[in-house]
Coordinates of C-alpha atoms in Angstrom, one line a residue:
Chain A
M29 CA -0.1 0.1 0.1
K30 CA 2.7 2.3 1.0
F31 CA 4.4 1.5 -2.2
L32 CA 1.5 2.4 -4.4
D33 CA 1.0 5.7 -2.6
H34 CA 4.7 6.6 -3.2
L35 CA 4.4 5.4 -6.8
E36 CA 1.5 7.5 -7.5
E37 CA 3.0 10.6 -5.9
W38 CA 6.2 10.0 -7.6
L39 CA 4.5 9.5 -11.1
I40 CA 2.5 12.7 -11.1
A41 CA 5.1 15.0 -9.7
T42 CA 7.7 13.5 -12.3
L43 CA 5.1 14.1 -15.2
L44 CA 4.5 17.7 -14.3
G45 CA 8.0 18.5 -14.0
A46 CA 9.0 16.7 -17.1
A47 CA 6.0 18.2 -19.1
T48 CA 7.4 21.6 -18.1
L49 CA 10.9 20.9 -19.1
V50 CA 9.8 19.5 -22.4
V51 CA 8.0 22.8 -23.4
F52 CA 10.8 24.8 -22.0
M53 CA 13.4 22.9 -24.1
A54 CA 11.3 23.2 -27.2
V55 CA 11.0 27.1 -26.9
L56 CA 14.7 27.3 -26.0
H57 CA 15.5 25.3 -29.1
R58 CA 13.3 27.4 -31.2
Y59 CA 15.1 30.6 -30.4
L60 CA 18.6 29.2 -30.1
S61 CA 18.3 27.6 -33.6
G62 CA 17.4 31.1 -34.8
L63 CA 20.7 32.5 -33.6
D64 CA 23.4 32.6 -36.2
I65 CA 26.2 30.5 -34.6
P66 CA 28.0 28.3 -36.8
V67 CA 28.0 24.5 -36.0
M68 CA 25.7 25.0 -33.1
Q69 CA 22.9 26.4 -35.3
D70 CA 23.3 23.4 -37.9
F71 CA 23.3 20.9 -35.1
L72 CA 20.1 22.6 -33.4
I73 CA 18.3 22.7 -36.8
S74 CA 19.0 19.0 -37.3
L75 CA 17.0 18.3 -34.0
N76 CA 13.5 18.0 -34.4
T77 CA 11.0 19.2 -31.6
S78 CA 7.7 18.9 -33.1
W79 CA 7.0 16.0 -30.9
A80 CA 7.2 18.4 -27.8
Q81 CA 3.6 19.5 -27.8
E82 CA 2.1 16.1 -28.1
L83 CA 4.5 14.7 -25.6
C84 CA 3.4 17.4 -23.2
V85 CA -0.2 16.9 -23.8
I86 CA 0.1 13.1 -23.2
M87 CA 2.2 13.5 -20.1
G88 CA -0.7 16.3 -19.0
V89 CA -3.5 13.8 -19.5
W90 CA -1.6 10.9 -17.6
M91 CA -0.9 13.5 -14.7
A92 CA -4.6 14.3 -14.5
K93 CA -5.8 11.0 -14.4
F94 CA -3.4 9.8 -11.6
G95 CA -3.5 13.0 -10.1
A96 CA -7.2 13.1 -9.6
A97 CA -6.9 9.7 -7.8
Y98 CA -4.3 11.1 -5.6
G99 CA -6.6 14.1 -4.9
V100 CA -9.4 11.7 -3.5
R101 CA -6.9 10.5 -0.9
T102 CA -6.0 14.0 0.0
G103 CA -9.7 15.3 -0.1
I104 CA -9.0 18.0 -2.7
H105 CA -12.2 17.2 -4.6
V106 CA -14.7 19.5 -3.1
G107 CA -18.5 19.6 -3.6
V108 CA -21.2 21.7 -2.6
D109 CA -21.5 21.1 1.3
V110 CA -23.6 24.0 2.3
A111 CA -26.9 21.9 2.4
I112 CA -25.5 18.8 4.2
N113 CA -23.6 20.8 6.8
R114 CA -26.9 22.0 8.0
L115 CA -28.3 18.3 8.6
D116 CA -27.6 16.6 12.0
A117 CA -24.6 14.5 12.4
R118 CA -26.2 11.2 11.3
W119 CA -27.8 12.3 8.2
R120 CA -24.8 14.2 7.2
A121 CA -22.7 11.1 7.5
R122 CA -25.1 9.2 5.3
F123 CA -25.0 11.8 2.7
I124 CA -21.0 11.6 2.9
V125 CA -21.3 7.8 2.4
I126 CA -23.6 8.3 -0.5
G127 CA -21.3 10.8 -2.1
L128 CA -18.2 8.5 -1.8
L129 CA -20.2 5.5 -3.2
A130 CA -21.4 7.8 -6.0
G131 CA -17.6 8.6 -6.6
A132 CA -16.6 5.1 -6.6
L133 CA -19.7 4.0 -9.1
F134 CA -18.7 6.7 -11.5
T135 CA -15.1 6.0 -11.5
A136 CA -15.7 2.1 -11.7
T137 CA -18.1 2.7 -14.7
V138 CA -15.7 5.1 -16.3
G139 CA -12.9 2.8 -15.9
A140 CA -14.6 0.0 -17.5
L141 CA -15.6 2.3 -20.4
G142 CA -12.0 3.3 -20.8
A143 CA -10.9 -0.4 -20.8
N144 CA -13.5 -1.1 -23.3
M145 CA -12.3 1.7 -25.7
M146 CA -8.9 0.6 -25.1
L147 CA -9.5 -3.0 -26.4
H148 CA -11.3 -1.8 -29.3
T149 CA -8.5 0.5 -30.3
S150 CA -6.7 -1.0 -33.2
P151 CA -3.2 -1.8 -32.3
D152 CA -2.0 0.1 -35.6
Q153 CA -3.6 3.5 -34.5
T154 CA -0.9 5.7 -33.5
S155 CA -0.4 9.3 -32.3
E156 CA 0.1 11.8 -34.9
V157 CA 3.8 12.9 -34.5
M158 CA 5.4 10.5 -32.2
E159 CA 3.6 7.4 -33.6
L160 CA 3.1 6.1 -30.1
P161 CA 0.3 3.2 -30.1
M162 CA -2.8 4.8 -28.9
R163 CA -3.9 1.7 -27.2
Y164 CA -1.3 2.3 -24.7
V165 CA -1.8 6.0 -24.4
Y166 CA -5.4 5.3 -23.6
L167 CA -4.1 2.9 -20.8
C168 CA -4.4 5.9 -18.4
L169 CA -8.2 5.9 -18.6
P170 CA -8.8 2.5 -16.9
L171 CA -5.7 2.6 -14.8
G172 CA -6.4 6.0 -13.4
S173 CA -10.1 5.8 -13.0
W174 CA -9.9 2.4 -11.2
L175 CA -7.3 3.7 -9.0
M176 CA -9.7 6.6 -8.2
C177 CA -12.3 4.1 -7.5
F178 CA -10.0 2.3 -5.2
R179 CA -9.2 5.7 -3.3
F180 CA -12.9 6.5 -2.9
L181 CA -13.6 3.1 -1.3
Q182 CA -10.5 3.6 0.8
V183 CA -11.7 6.9 2.1
L184 CA -15.1 5.4 2.7
V185 CA -13.7 2.8 4.9
A186 CA -11.6 5.1 6.8
F187 CA -14.8 7.5 7.3
M188 CA -16.9 4.5 8.6
R189 CA -14.1 3.5 11.0
T190 CA -13.1 6.8 12.2
G191 CA -15.7 9.3 11.0
E192 CA -13.0 11.5 9.5
L193 CA -12.4 12.8 5.9
P194 CA -9.2 14.0 4.4
Q195 CA -9.2 17.8 4.2
H196 CA -7.3 19.7 1.7
D197 CA -6.0 23.0 3.0
H198 CA -6.6 25.5 -0.1
A199 CA -4.8 28.2 1.7
Y200 CA -1.6 26.7 2.8
V201 CA 1.4 29.0 2.3
E202 CA 4.9 27.8 2.7
G203 CA 7.4 29.6 4.9
L204 CA 4.8 31.8 6.4
D205 CA 5.4 30.8 9.9
E206 CA 8.9 32.3 9.9
E207 CA 7.7 35.3 8.6
I208 CA 5.0 35.9 11.2
A209 CA 7.4 35.1 13.9
D210 CA 9.8 37.8 12.6
A211 CA 7.1 40.3 12.3
G212 CA 6.0 39.5 15.8
K213 CA 9.4 40.3 17.2
G214 CA 8.7 43.8 16.6
A215 CA 10.5 44.1 13.2
T216 CA 9.1 46.9 11.1
P217 CA 6.0 45.8 9.4
Chain B
M17 CA -38.4 19.1 -20.7
N18 CA -35.2 17.4 -21.1
A19 CA -33.4 20.2 -19.8
A20 CA -35.4 20.5 -16.8
I21 CA -34.5 17.0 -16.0
I22 CA -30.6 17.4 -16.6
F23 CA -30.6 20.4 -14.2
I24 CA -32.8 19.0 -11.5
L25 CA -30.6 15.8 -11.6
L26 CA -27.3 17.8 -11.5
I27 CA -28.6 19.9 -8.7
L28 CA -29.8 17.1 -6.7
L29 CA -26.7 15.3 -7.0
M30 CA -24.8 18.3 -6.1
L31 CA -26.6 18.9 -2.8
T32 CA -25.6 15.7 -1.5
G33 CA -22.0 17.2 -1.3
M34 CA -20.3 14.7 -3.7
P35 CA -17.4 16.4 -5.6
I36 CA -18.8 18.6 -8.3
S37 CA -16.8 16.7 -11.2
I38 CA -18.6 13.4 -10.0
A39 CA -22.0 15.0 -9.9
L40 CA -21.5 16.4 -13.3
G41 CA -20.1 13.1 -14.6
L42 CA -23.0 11.0 -13.1
T43 CA -25.8 13.4 -14.4
V44 CA -24.2 12.8 -18.0
L45 CA -24.0 9.0 -17.7
S46 CA -27.5 8.5 -16.1
F47 CA -29.2 10.8 -18.7
L48 CA -27.4 9.1 -21.6
F49 CA -28.0 5.6 -20.3
L50 CA -31.7 6.1 -19.2
M51 CA -33.0 8.8 -21.7
T52 CA -31.3 8.5 -24.9
D53 CA -29.8 6.2 -27.6
V54 CA -26.5 7.8 -27.4
P55 CA -23.9 5.0 -27.1
I56 CA -22.1 5.5 -23.5
D57 CA -18.9 4.4 -25.4
A58 CA -18.9 7.9 -26.8
V59 CA -18.1 9.2 -23.2
A60 CA -15.0 7.3 -22.8
L61 CA -13.3 9.0 -25.8
K62 CA -14.4 12.3 -24.6
L63 CA -12.9 11.8 -21.2
F64 CA -9.5 11.5 -23.0
S65 CA -10.1 14.0 -25.9
G66 CA -11.8 16.6 -23.4
I67 CA -8.4 17.6 -22.2
E68 CA -6.0 16.5 -24.9
K69 CA -5.5 20.2 -25.7
F70 CA -2.1 22.0 -25.6
E71 CA -3.9 25.1 -24.6
I72 CA -5.4 23.4 -21.4
M73 CA -1.7 22.6 -20.2
A74 CA -1.4 26.2 -19.4
I75 CA -3.4 25.6 -16.3
P76 CA -0.8 23.1 -14.4
F77 CA 2.1 25.2 -15.7
F78 CA 0.5 28.5 -14.2
I79 CA -0.3 26.6 -11.0
L80 CA 3.3 25.4 -10.9
A81 CA 4.5 28.8 -11.4
G82 CA 2.4 30.3 -8.7
N83 CA 3.2 27.6 -6.2
F84 CA 6.8 28.4 -6.5
L85 CA 6.4 31.8 -5.4
T86 CA 3.5 31.4 -3.0
H87 CA 5.9 31.7 0.0
G88 CA 5.9 33.7 3.1
G89 CA 9.0 35.5 2.0
V90 CA 7.6 36.6 -1.2
A91 CA 4.6 38.0 0.6
R92 CA 6.9 39.9 2.9
R93 CA 8.9 41.4 0.0
M94 CA 5.6 42.6 -1.6
I95 CA 4.3 44.1 1.6
N96 CA 7.6 46.0 2.2
F97 CA 7.4 47.3 -1.3
A98 CA 3.8 48.4 -1.1
T99 CA 4.5 50.1 2.4
S100 CA 7.3 52.1 1.0
M101 CA 5.4 53.3 -1.7
V102 CA 1.9 54.2 -0.3
G103 CA 2.4 53.9 3.4
H104 CA 2.5 57.7 4.0
W105 CA -0.9 58.2 3.0
H106 CA -4.1 58.0 5.1
G107 CA -4.6 54.4 6.3
G108 CA -1.0 53.7 4.9
L109 CA -0.7 50.0 6.1
A110 CA -4.1 49.2 5.0
L111 CA -3.4 50.8 1.4
A112 CA -0.2 48.8 1.4
G113 CA -2.4 45.7 2.2
V114 CA -4.4 46.3 -1.0
L115 CA -1.4 46.9 -3.1
A116 CA 0.6 43.8 -1.7
C117 CA -2.7 41.6 -2.2
A118 CA -2.9 42.9 -6.0
L119 CA 0.8 41.9 -6.4
F120 CA 0.9 38.7 -4.6
A121 CA -2.4 37.4 -5.9
A122 CA -1.0 38.2 -9.6
V123 CA 1.9 36.2 -9.0
S124 CA 0.5 33.3 -6.9
G125 CA -2.7 32.9 -8.6
S126 CA -4.5 31.7 -5.5
S127 CA -6.9 34.1 -3.8
P128 CA -7.3 32.1 -0.5
A129 CA -3.4 31.8 -0.3
T130 CA -3.2 35.5 -0.8
V131 CA -5.5 36.3 2.0
V132 CA -3.6 33.9 4.3
A133 CA -0.2 35.0 3.3
I134 CA -0.6 39.0 3.3
G135 CA -3.2 38.8 5.9
S136 CA -1.3 36.8 8.5
I137 CA 1.6 39.2 8.0
I138 CA -0.2 42.6 7.8
L139 CA -3.1 42.1 10.0
P140 CA -1.3 42.0 13.5
A141 CA 0.8 44.8 12.3
M142 CA -2.3 46.9 11.6
V143 CA -3.8 46.0 15.1
R144 CA -0.7 47.0 16.8
Q145 CA -0.9 50.5 14.9
G146 CA -4.3 50.7 16.2
Y147 CA -6.5 50.0 13.4
P148 CA -9.7 48.2 14.5
K149 CA -9.4 44.4 13.6
A150 CA -12.6 44.6 11.4
F151 CA -11.2 47.2 9.1
G152 CA -8.1 45.1 8.4
A153 CA -10.1 42.1 7.7
G154 CA -12.3 43.9 5.3
V155 CA -9.5 45.1 3.2
I156 CA -7.7 41.9 3.0
T157 CA -10.5 39.7 2.2
T158 CA -11.8 41.8 -0.6
S159 CA -8.3 42.8 -2.1
G160 CA -7.3 39.0 -2.0
A161 CA -9.8 38.5 -4.7
L162 CA -8.1 40.6 -7.3
G163 CA -5.8 37.8 -8.4
I164 CA -8.3 36.2 -10.9
L165 CA -8.7 39.4 -12.7
I166 CA -4.9 40.4 -13.0
P167 CA -3.1 38.1 -15.6
P168 CA -2.0 35.5 -15.3
S169 CA -5.3 34.2 -14.4
I170 CA -6.4 30.5 -14.3
V171 CA -10.1 31.3 -14.4
M172 CA -9.6 33.2 -17.5
V173 CA -8.0 30.3 -19.2
M174 CA -10.8 28.1 -18.1
Y175 CA -13.2 30.5 -19.9
S176 CA -11.0 30.4 -22.8
V177 CA -11.0 26.7 -23.4
T178 CA -14.7 26.3 -23.0
T179 CA -15.6 29.2 -25.4
N180 CA -12.6 29.2 -27.7
T181 CA -11.8 33.0 -26.8
S182 CA -8.1 34.0 -27.1
V183 CA -6.2 33.7 -23.7
G184 CA -3.9 36.5 -24.7
Q185 CA -6.9 38.8 -25.6
L186 CA -8.6 37.9 -22.3
F187 CA -5.2 38.5 -20.2
M188 CA -4.8 41.9 -21.9
A189 CA -8.6 42.6 -21.1
G190 CA -7.9 42.0 -17.5
V191 CA -5.2 44.5 -17.1
V192 CA -7.2 47.7 -16.8
P193 CA -10.2 46.3 -15.0
G194 CA -7.7 44.7 -12.6
L195 CA -5.9 48.0 -11.9
M196 CA -9.1 50.0 -11.8
L197 CA -10.6 47.7 -9.1
A198 CA -7.3 47.8 -7.1
F199 CA -7.6 51.6 -7.3
L200 CA -11.2 51.7 -6.3
L201 CA -10.7 49.4 -3.3
G202 CA -7.7 51.5 -2.3
L203 CA -9.8 54.7 -2.7
T204 CA -12.5 53.3 -0.4
T205 CA -9.8 52.2 2.0
W206 CA -8.2 55.9 1.9
Y207 CA -11.6 57.5 2.4
L208 CA -12.6 55.4 5.4
A209 CA -9.2 55.9 6.9
R210 CA -9.2 59.7 6.4
K211 CA -12.7 59.8 8.0
H212 CA -11.8 57.8 11.0
N213 CA -8.3 59.4 11.2
Y214 CA -6.3 55.9 11.1
P215 CA -2.5 56.3 11.4
R216 CA -0.3 57.2 8.7
M217 CA 3.4 55.9 8.4
P218 CA 6.6 58.0 7.9
K219 CA 7.1 58.6 4.3
A220 CA 9.8 56.3 3.0
S221 CA 12.7 57.7 1.0
W222 CA 13.5 56.9 -2.6
S223 CA 16.5 54.9 -1.8
E224 CA 14.3 52.7 0.6
R225 CA 11.7 52.5 -2.2
W226 CA 14.5 51.4 -4.6
V227 CA 15.7 48.7 -2.1
T228 CA 12.3 47.2 -1.7
F229 CA 11.4 47.5 -5.3
R230 CA 14.6 45.5 -6.1
K231 CA 13.9 42.8 -3.7
S232 CA 10.1 42.3 -4.8
V233 CA 10.9 42.9 -8.6
W234 CA 12.0 39.2 -9.2
G235 CA 8.7 37.9 -8.3
L236 CA 6.8 40.7 -10.1
M237 CA 8.8 39.8 -13.5
L238 CA 6.7 36.8 -13.6
I239 CA 3.8 38.9 -14.9
V240 CA 6.3 40.5 -17.5
V241 CA 7.5 37.1 -18.6
V242 CA 4.0 36.0 -19.3
M243 CA 2.5 39.3 -20.7
G244 CA 5.5 40.2 -22.6
G245 CA 5.9 37.0 -23.9
I246 CA 2.3 36.6 -25.2
Y247 CA 2.1 40.2 -26.4
S248 CA 5.4 40.0 -28.3
G249 CA 4.1 36.9 -30.0
K250 CA 7.3 35.1 -28.8
F251 CA 5.3 32.5 -26.8
T252 CA 1.9 31.0 -27.0
P253 CA 0.0 31.1 -23.8
T254 CA 1.0 27.6 -22.8
E255 CA 4.5 28.2 -23.6
A256 CA 4.5 31.4 -21.7
A257 CA 2.9 29.5 -18.7
A258 CA 5.9 26.9 -19.0
M259 CA 8.4 29.7 -19.2
S260 CA 7.0 31.3 -16.2
A261 CA 7.1 28.0 -14.2
V262 CA 10.6 27.7 -15.0
Y263 CA 11.4 31.3 -14.3
A264 CA 9.5 31.0 -10.9
F265 CA 11.5 27.9 -10.0
F266 CA 14.8 29.7 -10.7
I267 CA 13.8 32.8 -8.7
A268 CA 12.6 30.7 -5.8
V269 CA 15.6 28.5 -5.5
F270 CA 18.5 30.4 -6.7
V271 CA 17.5 34.2 -6.2
Y272 CA 15.3 34.5 -3.2
K273 CA 16.6 31.2 -1.8
D274 CA 13.2 30.6 -0.2
L275 CA 13.1 27.0 -1.3
K276 CA 15.5 24.3 -1.0
L277 CA 16.0 22.0 -3.9
S278 CA 14.8 19.2 -1.5
Q279 CA 11.3 20.9 -1.4
I280 CA 10.7 20.8 -5.0
P281 CA 9.1 17.5 -5.2
K282 CA 6.5 18.7 -2.8
V283 CA 5.8 21.8 -4.8
L284 CA 5.6 19.6 -8.1
L285 CA 3.1 17.2 -6.1
D286 CA 0.9 20.0 -4.7
S287 CA 0.8 21.6 -8.1
A288 CA 0.1 18.3 -9.9
S289 CA -2.6 17.4 -7.4
L290 CA -4.5 20.8 -7.6
S291 CA -4.2 20.9 -11.5
A292 CA -5.4 17.4 -11.7
M293 CA -8.5 18.3 -9.7
L294 CA -9.1 21.3 -12.0
L295 CA -8.4 19.1 -15.2
Y296 CA -11.0 16.5 -13.7
I297 CA -13.6 19.1 -13.5
I298 CA -12.9 20.2 -16.9
T299 CA -13.4 16.8 -18.4
N300 CA -16.5 16.2 -16.6
A301 CA -17.7 19.7 -17.6
M302 CA -16.8 19.0 -21.0
L303 CA -18.9 15.9 -20.9
F304 CA -21.8 17.9 -19.6
S305 CA -21.6 20.7 -22.4
F306 CA -21.5 17.8 -24.8
L307 CA -24.8 16.5 -23.4
M308 CA -26.1 20.1 -23.4
T309 CA -25.0 20.5 -27.1
S310 CA -26.5 17.3 -28.1
E311 CA -29.6 18.1 -26.4
Q312 CA -29.5 21.6 -28.0
I313 CA -30.3 23.2 -24.8
P314 CA -28.0 26.4 -25.3
Q315 CA -30.0 27.0 -28.7
A316 CA -33.2 26.6 -27.0
M317 CA -32.2 28.9 -24.2
A318 CA -31.0 31.4 -26.7
A319 CA -34.2 31.1 -28.7
W320 CA -36.4 31.6 -25.4
I321 CA -34.4 34.6 -24.2
T322 CA -34.6 36.5 -27.4
G323 CA -38.3 35.3 -27.6
Q324 CA -38.8 37.0 -24.4
G325 CA -37.7 40.2 -26.0
M326 CA -34.9 40.4 -23.5
G327 CA -32.2 42.7 -24.7
V328 CA -28.4 43.1 -24.0
V329 CA -29.0 45.0 -20.9
A330 CA -31.7 42.6 -19.3
F331 CA -29.7 39.6 -20.3
L332 CA -26.3 41.0 -18.7
L333 CA -28.3 41.8 -15.6
M334 CA -29.8 38.3 -15.4
T335 CA -26.3 36.8 -16.1
N336 CA -24.8 38.7 -13.2
I337 CA -27.6 37.5 -10.8
V338 CA -27.2 34.0 -11.9
L339 CA -23.5 34.1 -11.4
L340 CA -23.7 35.8 -8.1
V341 CA -26.2 33.3 -6.9
A342 CA -23.9 30.3 -8.2
G343 CA -21.1 32.1 -6.4
N344 CA -22.7 31.3 -3.1
F345 CA -22.3 27.5 -3.7
M346 CA -19.3 26.8 -5.9
E347 CA -15.7 28.0 -6.4
P348 CA -15.0 30.2 -9.5
S349 CA -13.6 27.3 -11.9
S350 CA -16.7 25.1 -11.7
I351 CA -19.1 27.9 -12.2
V352 CA -17.2 29.1 -15.2
L353 CA -17.1 25.5 -16.7
I354 CA -20.6 24.8 -16.1
L355 CA -22.4 28.2 -17.0
A356 CA -20.3 29.7 -19.5
P357 CA -21.0 27.0 -22.3
I358 CA -24.8 27.7 -21.6
L359 CA -24.5 31.6 -21.3
F360 CA -21.9 32.1 -24.0
P361 CA -24.1 31.1 -27.1
V362 CA -26.9 33.4 -25.9
A363 CA -24.4 36.3 -25.4
M364 CA -23.2 35.7 -29.0
T365 CA -26.6 35.8 -30.4
L366 CA -27.0 39.0 -28.8
G367 CA -23.8 40.6 -30.1
I368 CA -21.9 40.7 -26.9
D369 CA -18.2 40.7 -27.3
P370 CA -16.7 37.3 -26.0
V371 CA -13.8 39.0 -24.4
H372 CA -16.0 41.6 -22.4
F373 CA -18.5 38.7 -21.5
G374 CA -15.4 36.8 -20.2
I375 CA -14.1 39.8 -17.9
L376 CA -17.7 40.3 -16.7
I377 CA -17.7 36.6 -15.4
V378 CA -14.3 37.0 -13.8
V379 CA -15.5 40.1 -11.8
N380 CA -18.4 38.3 -10.9
M381 CA -16.4 35.6 -9.5
E382 CA -14.4 37.9 -7.6
V383 CA -17.4 39.3 -5.9
G384 CA -18.8 35.9 -5.3
M385 CA -15.5 35.0 -3.2
C386 CA -16.2 37.8 -0.8
H387 CA -19.7 37.7 -0.2
P388 CA -21.8 35.6 2.3
P389 CA -22.8 33.0 3.0
V390 CA -19.8 31.1 1.6
G391 CA -17.3 33.1 0.0
L392 CA -14.2 31.3 0.2
N393 CA -12.1 34.3 1.0
L394 CA -14.4 35.1 3.9
Y395 CA -13.8 31.4 5.4
V396 CA -10.1 31.9 5.2
A397 CA -10.1 35.4 6.5
S398 CA -12.3 34.0 9.4
G399 CA -9.7 31.4 9.9
I400 CA -6.8 33.8 10.3
T401 CA -8.7 36.8 12.2
K402 CA -10.6 34.5 14.6
M403 CA -13.6 36.6 13.5
G404 CA -17.2 34.9 12.8
I405 CA -18.6 35.0 9.3
S406 CA -21.4 37.4 10.3
E407 CA -19.1 39.7 11.9
L408 CA -16.8 39.5 8.7
T409 CA -19.6 40.2 6.5
V410 CA -20.4 43.4 8.2
A411 CA -16.6 44.2 8.1
V412 CA -16.3 43.6 4.3
L413 CA -19.4 45.7 3.5
P414 CA -17.8 48.9 2.3
W415 CA -15.5 47.1 -0.2
L416 CA -18.1 44.8 -1.2
C417 CA -20.3 47.6 -2.2
T418 CA -17.5 49.2 -4.1
M419 CA -16.9 45.8 -5.8
L420 CA -20.7 45.5 -6.6
A421 CA -20.7 49.2 -8.2
F422 CA -17.6 48.2 -10.1
L423 CA -19.3 45.1 -11.4
V424 CA -22.2 47.2 -12.9
L425 CA -19.6 49.4 -14.5
V426 CA -17.7 46.7 -16.1
T427 CA -20.9 45.0 -17.2
F428 CA -22.3 48.0 -19.0
V429 CA -19.1 49.8 -20.1
P430 CA -17.6 47.2 -22.4
Q431 CA -14.7 49.7 -23.2
I432 CA -13.2 49.2 -20.0
S433 CA -12.4 45.7 -20.8
L434 CA -12.0 46.1 -24.4
W435 CA -9.9 49.2 -24.8
L436 CA -6.6 47.6 -24.1
P437 CA -7.0 44.4 -26.2
N438 CA -8.5 46.4 -29.1
L439 CA -5.5 48.8 -29.1
I440 CA -3.0 45.8 -29.3
Y441 CA -4.8 43.5 -31.4
K442 CA -6.7 45.6 -34.0

């Protein structure tokens, strides 16, 4: 389980970082190859970076699918909770369970639809530039969705046991405590 | 009839408190499955192709860039700079709060994070100088919302992908209203401060201003990288976003040294998870708008509204009310993704400029973040000030009224939004 958690975190962080670098490189390449420097210019022009956009998009989609599963675990997917927060604790808990089950149902269905689509994609069908087999590109749909389904069930079990839901803090700011401590010491505001 | 079923189903599912993305997706699946012959297999492909666009990738990159600079140290530099510029006027520290919020929000891209970062540092200082707590809370809660109007703005990217409007033009269009609203919020603060005779600070010398400017300028350059890159045509918006992420990384790690290299994986993970959440709503909202289109609901709405003899003025007024109500329940991105595809076709039939309509929606979202019962900024501000929501509601009132007046102005004077993009693009 720990292993799966780490793999998930490692995967989405790496995909985002790599996608950023790929686009950065492509832009850099476009401008550097416009500079009139002998040898380097010829070499740069010989490199082809037309695949960059496609790779970036595919990495983005994979990040989105697995990141959504990670988000269930950290409670980042929010809903409209004004209504249920006004109910008494027992009914509120019931609606939370319904919500989590609905999440599991939806992601399980979507995972099955994705798997079905993947299997019906011809192995010859490839992406436009890099010619990756689309079949494997689509793999993120069933894998991501089923992982998300599993996460919903995990949160559900934890909620039944402890009555607690993961809470994401949308307003967390890194390094703020030190600044507040400094300001409190009477430094000029 | 079908439209009614779809909306009732969606609202019922949402009221159970399940994630908005799931409510959208389940509405689509159950409607397609129970009421139509549309094969559900079509849904699977949409889940992939919905976000398979290079333009959408601007969202994760902007989030990453913002997260690198969402740091207490950056907030402190912005506050110092703002204080040195406007601190000597009436209500100096509060004015500095408005300015610092505008700057920090533009760079970090997150309204709640702005309220927390600027608020936690500046509010205690204000109280020490003798301001009433409610005054400071009102300033910060409302000014924190400025971020989604000042580019780079993720809500604008969302609007652009759902309506195929140019991101570059939207960003340009946000500049004038953003500065104007910041000015108006400042003016309200200044007026109240003068009336109640709140403290002023000693005037900073130009050399002090230069020092604080030099320290904050690296963060502010992020806006220049994005806007300059898009404006000069050097980058597409997505490329500009990726460049700004690399830039922000470089500044945070090597120039400001706020972040250690070992903290980078956590920043990446947090950004990826936030972007994935937004992209998940986008996918499901795209499914939803696919259902709307296949049921021809936007067209029916457009026909109904023009049939009612509703003119531009009445429609815009209605749009404002619908958006303000929606702002009570959902956060900005979800509202834009759900309502823009429905309202946009009507706006187009009525001949409203797509960019102006986008800015109108964004300003609405800003107001929605600060007004009760569930404005996100109110909640966050309540957390840091330890004030109740109803107490805060009273506190933000003067600024909220300013924002509402500004909303009316933006709604009915399109030139405010369109002047700059027209100047540049036409």
